[in-house]
CSV table of C-alpha atoms in Angstrom, one decimal:
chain,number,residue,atom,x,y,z
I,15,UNK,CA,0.0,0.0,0.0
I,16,UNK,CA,3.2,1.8,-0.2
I,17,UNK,CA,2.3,5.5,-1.6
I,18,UNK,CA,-0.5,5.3,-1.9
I,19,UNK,CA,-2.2,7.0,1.0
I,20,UNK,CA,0.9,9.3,1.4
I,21,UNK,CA,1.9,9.5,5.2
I,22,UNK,CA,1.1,13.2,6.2
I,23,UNK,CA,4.7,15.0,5.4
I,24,UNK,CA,6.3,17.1,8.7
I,25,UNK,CA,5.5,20.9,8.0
I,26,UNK,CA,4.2,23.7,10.2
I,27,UNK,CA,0.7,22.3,11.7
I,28,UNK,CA,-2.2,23.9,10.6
I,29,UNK,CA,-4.6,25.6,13.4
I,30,UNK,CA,-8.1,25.0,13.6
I,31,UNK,CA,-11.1,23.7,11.3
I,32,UNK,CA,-8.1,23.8,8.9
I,33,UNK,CA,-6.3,22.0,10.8
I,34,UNK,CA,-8.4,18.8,11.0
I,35,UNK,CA,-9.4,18.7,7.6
I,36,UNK,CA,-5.9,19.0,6.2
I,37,UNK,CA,-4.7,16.2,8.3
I,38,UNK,CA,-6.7,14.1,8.2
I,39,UNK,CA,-7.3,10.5,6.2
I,40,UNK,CA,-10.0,12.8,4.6
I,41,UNK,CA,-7.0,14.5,3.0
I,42,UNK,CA,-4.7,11.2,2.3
I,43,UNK,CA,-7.9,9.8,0.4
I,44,UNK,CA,-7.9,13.3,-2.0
I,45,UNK,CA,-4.1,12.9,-2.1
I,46,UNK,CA,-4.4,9.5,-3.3
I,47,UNK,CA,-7.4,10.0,-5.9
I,48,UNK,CA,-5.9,13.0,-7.2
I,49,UNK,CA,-3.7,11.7,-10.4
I,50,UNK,CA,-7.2,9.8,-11.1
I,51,UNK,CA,-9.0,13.0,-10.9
I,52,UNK,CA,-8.4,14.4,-14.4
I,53,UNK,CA,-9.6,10.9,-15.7
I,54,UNK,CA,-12.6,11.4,-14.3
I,55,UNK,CA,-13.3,14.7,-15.4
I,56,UNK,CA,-12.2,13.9,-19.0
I,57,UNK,CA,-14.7,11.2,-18.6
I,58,UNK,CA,-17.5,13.2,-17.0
I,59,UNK,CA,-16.7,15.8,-20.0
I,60,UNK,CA,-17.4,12.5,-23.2
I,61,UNK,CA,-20.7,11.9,-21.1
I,62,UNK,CA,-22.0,15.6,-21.0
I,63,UNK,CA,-21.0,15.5,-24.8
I,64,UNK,CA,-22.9,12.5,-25.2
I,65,UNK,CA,-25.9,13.7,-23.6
I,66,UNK,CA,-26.0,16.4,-26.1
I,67,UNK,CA,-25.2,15.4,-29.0
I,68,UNK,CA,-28.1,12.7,-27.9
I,69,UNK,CA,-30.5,15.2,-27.3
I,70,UNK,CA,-31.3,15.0,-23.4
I,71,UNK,CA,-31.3,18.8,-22.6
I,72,UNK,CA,-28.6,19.9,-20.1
I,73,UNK,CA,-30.7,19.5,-16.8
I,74,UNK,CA,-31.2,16.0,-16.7
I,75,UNK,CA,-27.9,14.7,-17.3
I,76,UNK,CA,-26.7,17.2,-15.2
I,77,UNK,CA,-29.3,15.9,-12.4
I,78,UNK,CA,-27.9,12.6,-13.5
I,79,UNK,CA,-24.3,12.7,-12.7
I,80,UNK,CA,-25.3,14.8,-9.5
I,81,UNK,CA,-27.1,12.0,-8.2
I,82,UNK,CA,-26.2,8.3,-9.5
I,83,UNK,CA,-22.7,9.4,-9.6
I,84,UNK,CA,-21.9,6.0,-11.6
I,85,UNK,CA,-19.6,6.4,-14.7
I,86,UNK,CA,-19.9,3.3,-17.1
I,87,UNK,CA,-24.0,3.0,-15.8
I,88,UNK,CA,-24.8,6.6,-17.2
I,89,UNK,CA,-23.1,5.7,-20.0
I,90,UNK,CA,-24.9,2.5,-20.8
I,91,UNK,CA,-27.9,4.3,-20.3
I,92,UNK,CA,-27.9,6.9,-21.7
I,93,UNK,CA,-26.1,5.4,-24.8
I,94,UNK,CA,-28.9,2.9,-25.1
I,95,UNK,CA,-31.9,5.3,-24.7
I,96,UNK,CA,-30.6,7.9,-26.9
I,97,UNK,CA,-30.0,4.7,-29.9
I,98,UNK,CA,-33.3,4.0,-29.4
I,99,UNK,CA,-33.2,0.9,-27.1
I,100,UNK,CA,-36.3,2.2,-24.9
I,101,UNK,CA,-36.2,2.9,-21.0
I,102,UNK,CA,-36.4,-0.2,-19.7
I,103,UNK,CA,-33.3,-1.5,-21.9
I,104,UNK,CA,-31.7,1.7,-20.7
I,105,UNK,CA,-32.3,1.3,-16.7
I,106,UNK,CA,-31.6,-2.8,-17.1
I,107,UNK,CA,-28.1,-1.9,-18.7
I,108,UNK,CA,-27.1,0.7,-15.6
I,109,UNK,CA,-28.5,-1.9,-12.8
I,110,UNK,CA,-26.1,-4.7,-14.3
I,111,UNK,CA,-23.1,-2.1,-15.1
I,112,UNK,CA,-24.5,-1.4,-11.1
I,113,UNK,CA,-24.3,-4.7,-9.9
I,114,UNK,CA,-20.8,-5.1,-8.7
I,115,UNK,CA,-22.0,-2.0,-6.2
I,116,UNK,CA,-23.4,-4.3,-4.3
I,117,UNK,CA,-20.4,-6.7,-4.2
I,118,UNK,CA,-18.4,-3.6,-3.1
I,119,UNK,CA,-20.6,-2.0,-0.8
I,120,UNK,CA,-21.2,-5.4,1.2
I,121,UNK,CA,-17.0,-6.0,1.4
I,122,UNK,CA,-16.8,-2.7,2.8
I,123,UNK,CA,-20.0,-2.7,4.9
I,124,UNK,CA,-18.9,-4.0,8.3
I,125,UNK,CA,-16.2,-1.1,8.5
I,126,UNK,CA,-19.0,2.1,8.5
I,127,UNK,CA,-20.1,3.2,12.0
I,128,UNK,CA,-22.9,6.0,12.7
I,129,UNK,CA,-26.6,5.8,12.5
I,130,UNK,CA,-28.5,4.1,9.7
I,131,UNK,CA,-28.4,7.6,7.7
I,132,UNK,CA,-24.7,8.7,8.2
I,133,UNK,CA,-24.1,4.9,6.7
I,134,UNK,CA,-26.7,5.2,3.8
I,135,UNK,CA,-25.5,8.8,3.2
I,136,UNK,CA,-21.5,8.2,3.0
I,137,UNK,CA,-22.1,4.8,0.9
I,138,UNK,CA,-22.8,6.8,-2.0
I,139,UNK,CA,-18.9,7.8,-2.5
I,140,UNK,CA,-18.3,4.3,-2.9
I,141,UNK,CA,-17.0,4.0,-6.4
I,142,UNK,CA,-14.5,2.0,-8.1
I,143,UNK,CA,-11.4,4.3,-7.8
I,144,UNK,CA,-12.5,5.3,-3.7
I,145,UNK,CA,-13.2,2.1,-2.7
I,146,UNK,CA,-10.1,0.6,-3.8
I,147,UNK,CA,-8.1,3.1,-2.5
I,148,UNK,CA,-10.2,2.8,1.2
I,149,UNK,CA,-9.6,-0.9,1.1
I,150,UNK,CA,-6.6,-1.8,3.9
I,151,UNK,CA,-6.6,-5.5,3.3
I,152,UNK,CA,-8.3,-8.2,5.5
I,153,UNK,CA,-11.7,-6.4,5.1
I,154,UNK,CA,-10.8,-3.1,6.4
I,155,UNK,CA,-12.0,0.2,4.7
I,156,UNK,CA,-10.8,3.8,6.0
I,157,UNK,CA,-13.8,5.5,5.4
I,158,UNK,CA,-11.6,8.7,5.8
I,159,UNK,CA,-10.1,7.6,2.6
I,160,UNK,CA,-13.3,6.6,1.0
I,161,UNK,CA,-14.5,9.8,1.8
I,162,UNK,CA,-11.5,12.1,0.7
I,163,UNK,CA,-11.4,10.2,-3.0
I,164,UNK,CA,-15.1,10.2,-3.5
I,165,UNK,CA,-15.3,14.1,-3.4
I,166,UNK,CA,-12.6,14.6,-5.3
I,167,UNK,CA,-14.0,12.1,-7.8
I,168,UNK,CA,-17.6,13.5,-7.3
I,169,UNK,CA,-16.7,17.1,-8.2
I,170,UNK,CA,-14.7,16.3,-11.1
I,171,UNK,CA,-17.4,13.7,-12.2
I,172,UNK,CA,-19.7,16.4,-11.9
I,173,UNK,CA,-17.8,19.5,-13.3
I,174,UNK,CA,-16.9,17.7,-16.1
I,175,UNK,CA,-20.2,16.6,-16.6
I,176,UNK,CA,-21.4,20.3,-17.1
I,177,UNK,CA,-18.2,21.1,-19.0
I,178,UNK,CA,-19.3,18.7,-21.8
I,179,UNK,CA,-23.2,19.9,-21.7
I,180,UNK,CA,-22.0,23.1,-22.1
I,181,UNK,CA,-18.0,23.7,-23.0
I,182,UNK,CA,-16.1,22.3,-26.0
I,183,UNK,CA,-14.7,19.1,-26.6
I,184,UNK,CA,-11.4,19.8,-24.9
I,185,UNK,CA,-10.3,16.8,-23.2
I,186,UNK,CA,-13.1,14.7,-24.0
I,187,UNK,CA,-11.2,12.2,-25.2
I,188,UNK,CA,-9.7,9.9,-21.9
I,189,UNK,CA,-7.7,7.5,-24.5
I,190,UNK,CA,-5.7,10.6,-26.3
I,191,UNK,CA,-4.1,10.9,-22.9
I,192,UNK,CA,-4.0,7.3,-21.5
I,193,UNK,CA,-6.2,7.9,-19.1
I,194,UNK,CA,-8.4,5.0,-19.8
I,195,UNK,CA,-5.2,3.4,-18.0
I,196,UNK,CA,-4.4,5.1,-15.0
I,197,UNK,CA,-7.3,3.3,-13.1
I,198,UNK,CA,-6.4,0.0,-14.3
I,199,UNK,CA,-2.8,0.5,-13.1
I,200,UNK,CA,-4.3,1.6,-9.5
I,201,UNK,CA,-6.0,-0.8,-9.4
I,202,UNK,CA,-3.1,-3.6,-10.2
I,203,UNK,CA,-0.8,-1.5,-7.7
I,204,UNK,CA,-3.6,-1.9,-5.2
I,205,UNK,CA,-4.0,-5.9,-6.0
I,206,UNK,CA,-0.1,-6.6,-5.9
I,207,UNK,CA,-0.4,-5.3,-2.0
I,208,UNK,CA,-3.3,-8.2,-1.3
I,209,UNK,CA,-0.7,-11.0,-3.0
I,210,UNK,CA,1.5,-11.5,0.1
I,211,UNK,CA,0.1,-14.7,1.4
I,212,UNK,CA,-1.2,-17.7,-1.0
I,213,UNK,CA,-4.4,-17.8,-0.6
I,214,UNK,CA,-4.9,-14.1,-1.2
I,215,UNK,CA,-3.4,-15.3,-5.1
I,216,UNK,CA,-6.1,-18.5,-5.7
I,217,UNK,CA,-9.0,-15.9,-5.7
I,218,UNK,CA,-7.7,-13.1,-7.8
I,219,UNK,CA,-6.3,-16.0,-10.2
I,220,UNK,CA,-10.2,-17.7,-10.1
I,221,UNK,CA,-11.8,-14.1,-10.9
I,222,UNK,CA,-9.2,-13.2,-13.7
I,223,UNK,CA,-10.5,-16.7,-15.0
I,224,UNK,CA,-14.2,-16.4,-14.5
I,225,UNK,CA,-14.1,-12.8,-15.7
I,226,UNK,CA,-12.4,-13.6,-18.7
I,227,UNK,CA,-14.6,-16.8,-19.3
I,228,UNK,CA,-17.7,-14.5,-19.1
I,229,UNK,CA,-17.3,-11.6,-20.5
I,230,UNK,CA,-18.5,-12.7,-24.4
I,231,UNK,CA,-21.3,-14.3,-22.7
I,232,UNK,CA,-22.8,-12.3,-20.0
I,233,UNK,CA,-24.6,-8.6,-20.4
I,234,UNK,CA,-21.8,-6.0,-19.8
I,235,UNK,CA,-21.0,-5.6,-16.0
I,236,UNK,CA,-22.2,-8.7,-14.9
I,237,UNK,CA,-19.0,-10.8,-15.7
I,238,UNK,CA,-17.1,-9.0,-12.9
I,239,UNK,CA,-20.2,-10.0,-9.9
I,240,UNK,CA,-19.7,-13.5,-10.8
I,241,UNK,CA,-15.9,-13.2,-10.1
I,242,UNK,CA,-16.1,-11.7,-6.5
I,243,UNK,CA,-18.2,-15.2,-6.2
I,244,UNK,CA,-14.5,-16.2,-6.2
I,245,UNK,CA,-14.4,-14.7,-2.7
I,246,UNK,CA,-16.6,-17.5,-1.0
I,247,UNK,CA,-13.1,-19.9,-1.2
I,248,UNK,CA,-12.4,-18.0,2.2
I,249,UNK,CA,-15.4,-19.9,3.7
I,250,UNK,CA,-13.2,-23.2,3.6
I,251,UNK,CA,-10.2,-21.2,4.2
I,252,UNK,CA,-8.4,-20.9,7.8
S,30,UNK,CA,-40.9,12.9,-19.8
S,31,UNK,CA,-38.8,9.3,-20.4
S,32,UNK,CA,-35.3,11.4,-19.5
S,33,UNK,CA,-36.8,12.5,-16.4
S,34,UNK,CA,-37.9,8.9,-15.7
S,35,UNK,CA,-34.1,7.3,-16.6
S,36,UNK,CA,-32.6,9.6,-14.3
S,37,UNK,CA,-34.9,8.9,-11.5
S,38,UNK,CA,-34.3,5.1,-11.9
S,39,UNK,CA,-30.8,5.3,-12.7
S,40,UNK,CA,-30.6,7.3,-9.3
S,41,UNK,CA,-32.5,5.4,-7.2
S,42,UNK,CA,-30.9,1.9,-8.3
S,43,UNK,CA,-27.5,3.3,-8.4
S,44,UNK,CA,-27.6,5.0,-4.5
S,45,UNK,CA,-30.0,1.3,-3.3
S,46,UNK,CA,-27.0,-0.8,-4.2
S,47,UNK,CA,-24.1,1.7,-2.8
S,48,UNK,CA,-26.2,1.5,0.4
S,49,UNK,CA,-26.8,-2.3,0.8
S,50,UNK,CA,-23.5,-3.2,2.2
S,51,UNK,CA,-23.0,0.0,4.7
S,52,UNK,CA,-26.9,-0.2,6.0
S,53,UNK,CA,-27.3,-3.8,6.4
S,54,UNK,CA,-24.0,-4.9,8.1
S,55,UNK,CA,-22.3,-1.2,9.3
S,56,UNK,CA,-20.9,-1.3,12.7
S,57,UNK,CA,-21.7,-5.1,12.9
S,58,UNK,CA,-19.4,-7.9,14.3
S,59,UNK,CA,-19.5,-10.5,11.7
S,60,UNK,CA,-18.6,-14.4,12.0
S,61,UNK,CA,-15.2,-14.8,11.2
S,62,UNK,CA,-16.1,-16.9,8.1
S,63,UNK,CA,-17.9,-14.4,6.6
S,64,UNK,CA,-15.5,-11.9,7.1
S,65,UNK,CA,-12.4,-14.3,5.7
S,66,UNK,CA,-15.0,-14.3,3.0
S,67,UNK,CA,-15.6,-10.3,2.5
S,68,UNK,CA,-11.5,-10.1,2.6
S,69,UNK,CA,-11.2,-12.1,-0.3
S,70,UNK,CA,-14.1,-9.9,-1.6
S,71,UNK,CA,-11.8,-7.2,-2.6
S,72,UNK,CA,-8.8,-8.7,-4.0
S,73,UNK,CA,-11.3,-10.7,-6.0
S,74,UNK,CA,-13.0,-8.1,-7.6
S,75,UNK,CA,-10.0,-6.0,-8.0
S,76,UNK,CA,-8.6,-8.3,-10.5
S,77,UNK,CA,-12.1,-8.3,-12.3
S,78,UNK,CA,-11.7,-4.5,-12.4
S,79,UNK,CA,-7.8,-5.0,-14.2
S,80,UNK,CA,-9.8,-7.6,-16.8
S,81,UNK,CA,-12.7,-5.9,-17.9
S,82,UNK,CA,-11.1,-2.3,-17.9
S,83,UNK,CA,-8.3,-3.4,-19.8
S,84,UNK,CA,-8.9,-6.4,-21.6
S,85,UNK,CA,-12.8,-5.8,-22.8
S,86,UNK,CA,-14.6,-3.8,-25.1
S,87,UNK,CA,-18.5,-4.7,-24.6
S,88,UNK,CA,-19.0,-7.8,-25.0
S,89,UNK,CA,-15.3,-8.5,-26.7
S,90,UNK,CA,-11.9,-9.5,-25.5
S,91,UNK,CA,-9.3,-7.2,-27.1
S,92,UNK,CA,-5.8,-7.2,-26.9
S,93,UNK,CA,-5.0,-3.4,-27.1
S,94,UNK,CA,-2.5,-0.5,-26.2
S,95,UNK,CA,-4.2,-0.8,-22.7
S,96,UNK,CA,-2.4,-4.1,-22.0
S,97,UNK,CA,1.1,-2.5,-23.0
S,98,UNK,CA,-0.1,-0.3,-21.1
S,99,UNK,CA,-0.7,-2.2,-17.7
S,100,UNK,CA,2.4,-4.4,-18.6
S,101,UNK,CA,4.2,-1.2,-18.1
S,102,UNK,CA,2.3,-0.6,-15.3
S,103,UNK,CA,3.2,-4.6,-14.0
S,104,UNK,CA,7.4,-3.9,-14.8
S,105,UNK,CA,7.0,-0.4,-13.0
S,106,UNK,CA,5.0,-2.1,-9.4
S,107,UNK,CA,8.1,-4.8,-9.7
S,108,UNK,CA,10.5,-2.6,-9.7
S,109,UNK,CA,9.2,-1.2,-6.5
S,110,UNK,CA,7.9,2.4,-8.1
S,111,UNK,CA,5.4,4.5,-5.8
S,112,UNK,CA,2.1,4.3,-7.1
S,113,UNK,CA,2.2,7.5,-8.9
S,114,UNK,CA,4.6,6.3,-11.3
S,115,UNK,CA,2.8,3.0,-11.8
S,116,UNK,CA,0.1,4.7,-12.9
S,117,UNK,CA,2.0,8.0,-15.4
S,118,UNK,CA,4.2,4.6,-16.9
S,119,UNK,CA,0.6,2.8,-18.1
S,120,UNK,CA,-0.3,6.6,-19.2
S,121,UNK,CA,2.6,7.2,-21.3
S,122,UNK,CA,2.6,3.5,-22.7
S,123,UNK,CA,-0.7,3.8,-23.8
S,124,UNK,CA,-0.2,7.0,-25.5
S,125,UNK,CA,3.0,5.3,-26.9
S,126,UNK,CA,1.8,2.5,-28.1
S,127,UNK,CA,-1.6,4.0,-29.7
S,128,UNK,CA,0.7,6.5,-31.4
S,129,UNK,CA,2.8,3.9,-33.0
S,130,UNK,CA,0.1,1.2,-33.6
């Protein structure tokens, strides 16, 4: 996990409100997120040019982005109603780009405290790029973390969102830059730190397998549920 | 009228399955099966994540700059290079290699 969550350098100590918010996990998890931050606005930037060129007005996807906050989903969906696929196609493609959420959201579940709404209400920065980076190993999450990367991700998401509705086409394209493999890399970097011990490498090996097995045949999104199914070799393990 | 109603069901399926795992089991103490089990959850869907992200286009396998791309990024984590330079190597190989291909 080396470098990742950067430990908090020695400099003069903020005072204050300032103070907690700049040292805080809050901060590591914006630290950490940050390189994947233009990523996600160049991606939130091809959606809102998307949108338009599909017709949807500004306000809903704008709405959109604000509240399912779900990259590859809005895409699906809104690709698929806009190419006249119909609603229901539409939703049905977002709930199974969706679906490894609820893989996600259950690993990290036993590590949020708080009442029922502080739970429900931080959940929703869960996100590929957050989660991973909140994930300690051995089913910890720093929520901190999770927190600190899912603003960061959120407001670019967002901005760029409105920057495609609205702006140009500058940067709308993640591949010019290679940006459509900066979360892939994070998210081998993160991997290699869970690969200490053996049985940590069986279930990755199983889900590269079963994700690879499944992807020609299942609907887009659900290859990747099936493969934390790999995960239920720890019941037999000790 | 049908935009309206994709964004309200794209919103309200996308925050119910965020929420399943932090409202249904936060700030509970798990058997230590399960949570063996929700360990293995993360490394497991991790290395789905590297697949599908790099090695999949819809419904296709490809073989693309992306996986010079995350080879760089492989050669870059075993060489013991923070994070942040894992991640600007499988940047700058992509670009590379998309350049040149």
């Amino acid at each position: 996990m080396d470098g990742v969550a950067p430990d908090p350098r020695r400099r003069p100590a903020p005072r204050g409100f300032a103070a907690k918010v700049l040292q805080s996990p809050l901060r590591d998890g914006a630290r950490a997120v940050a390189p994947l931050a233009l990523g996600s606005l160049s991606f939130g930037i091809s959606f809102g040019l998307l949108a338009r060129s599909g017709g949807l007005g500004w306000a809903a996807p704008l709405l959109m982005s604000a509240t399912a906050f779900t990259g590859t989903a809005q895409f699906a969906a809104v690709s698929v109603m806009t190419t006249g696929g119909g609603l229901l196609a539409a939703v049905a493609a977002a709930v199974c780009l969706n679906a490894r959420y609820v893989a996600m959201s259950v690993a990290a579940g036993p590590s949020f405290d708080g009442s029922v709404l502080s739970r429900f209400l931080r959940a929703q920065f869960i996100l590929d790029e957050s989660w991973a980076i909140a994930n300690r190993g051995r089913g910890r999450f720093d929520l901190g973390l999770l927190l600190g990367a899912g603003i960061v991700l959120y407001v670019s998401w967002v901005s760029g969102t409105a920057v495609g509705l609205f702006g140009g086409g500058v940067l709308s394209h993640p591949e010019m830059l290679g940006l459509d493999a900066v979360a892939p890399a994070l998210f081998l970097a993160l991997l290699a730190s869970h690969l200490r011990e053996r049985r940590t490498l069986i279930t990755p090996a199983l889900a590269v397998l079963v994700t690879v097995a499944l992807v020609p045949v299942l609907p887009v999104g659900l290859p990747i549920v099936v493969a934390g199914l790999a995960a239920s070799l720890g019941w037999w393990s000790r | 009228m049908r935009v309206w109603l994709l964004v309200a069901s794209v919103a309200v399926t996308a925050v119910a399955v965020k929420a399943t795992g932090p409202v249904l089991l936060g700030g509970r103490q798990l058997p230590s099966r399960m949570t063996r089990m929700l360990g293995l959850l993360a490394p497991s869907l991790l290395a789905g994540l590297v697949v599908t992200q790099v090695f999949s286009r819809g419904q296709h396998l490809v073989l693309d700059a992306r996986a010079a791309g995350l080879a760089a990024a492989g050669i870059a984590l075993l060489l013991r290079a923070p994070v942040i330079a894992v991640m600007a190597a499988a940047a700058a190989v992509t670009v590379l290699w998309r350049a040149v291909g």
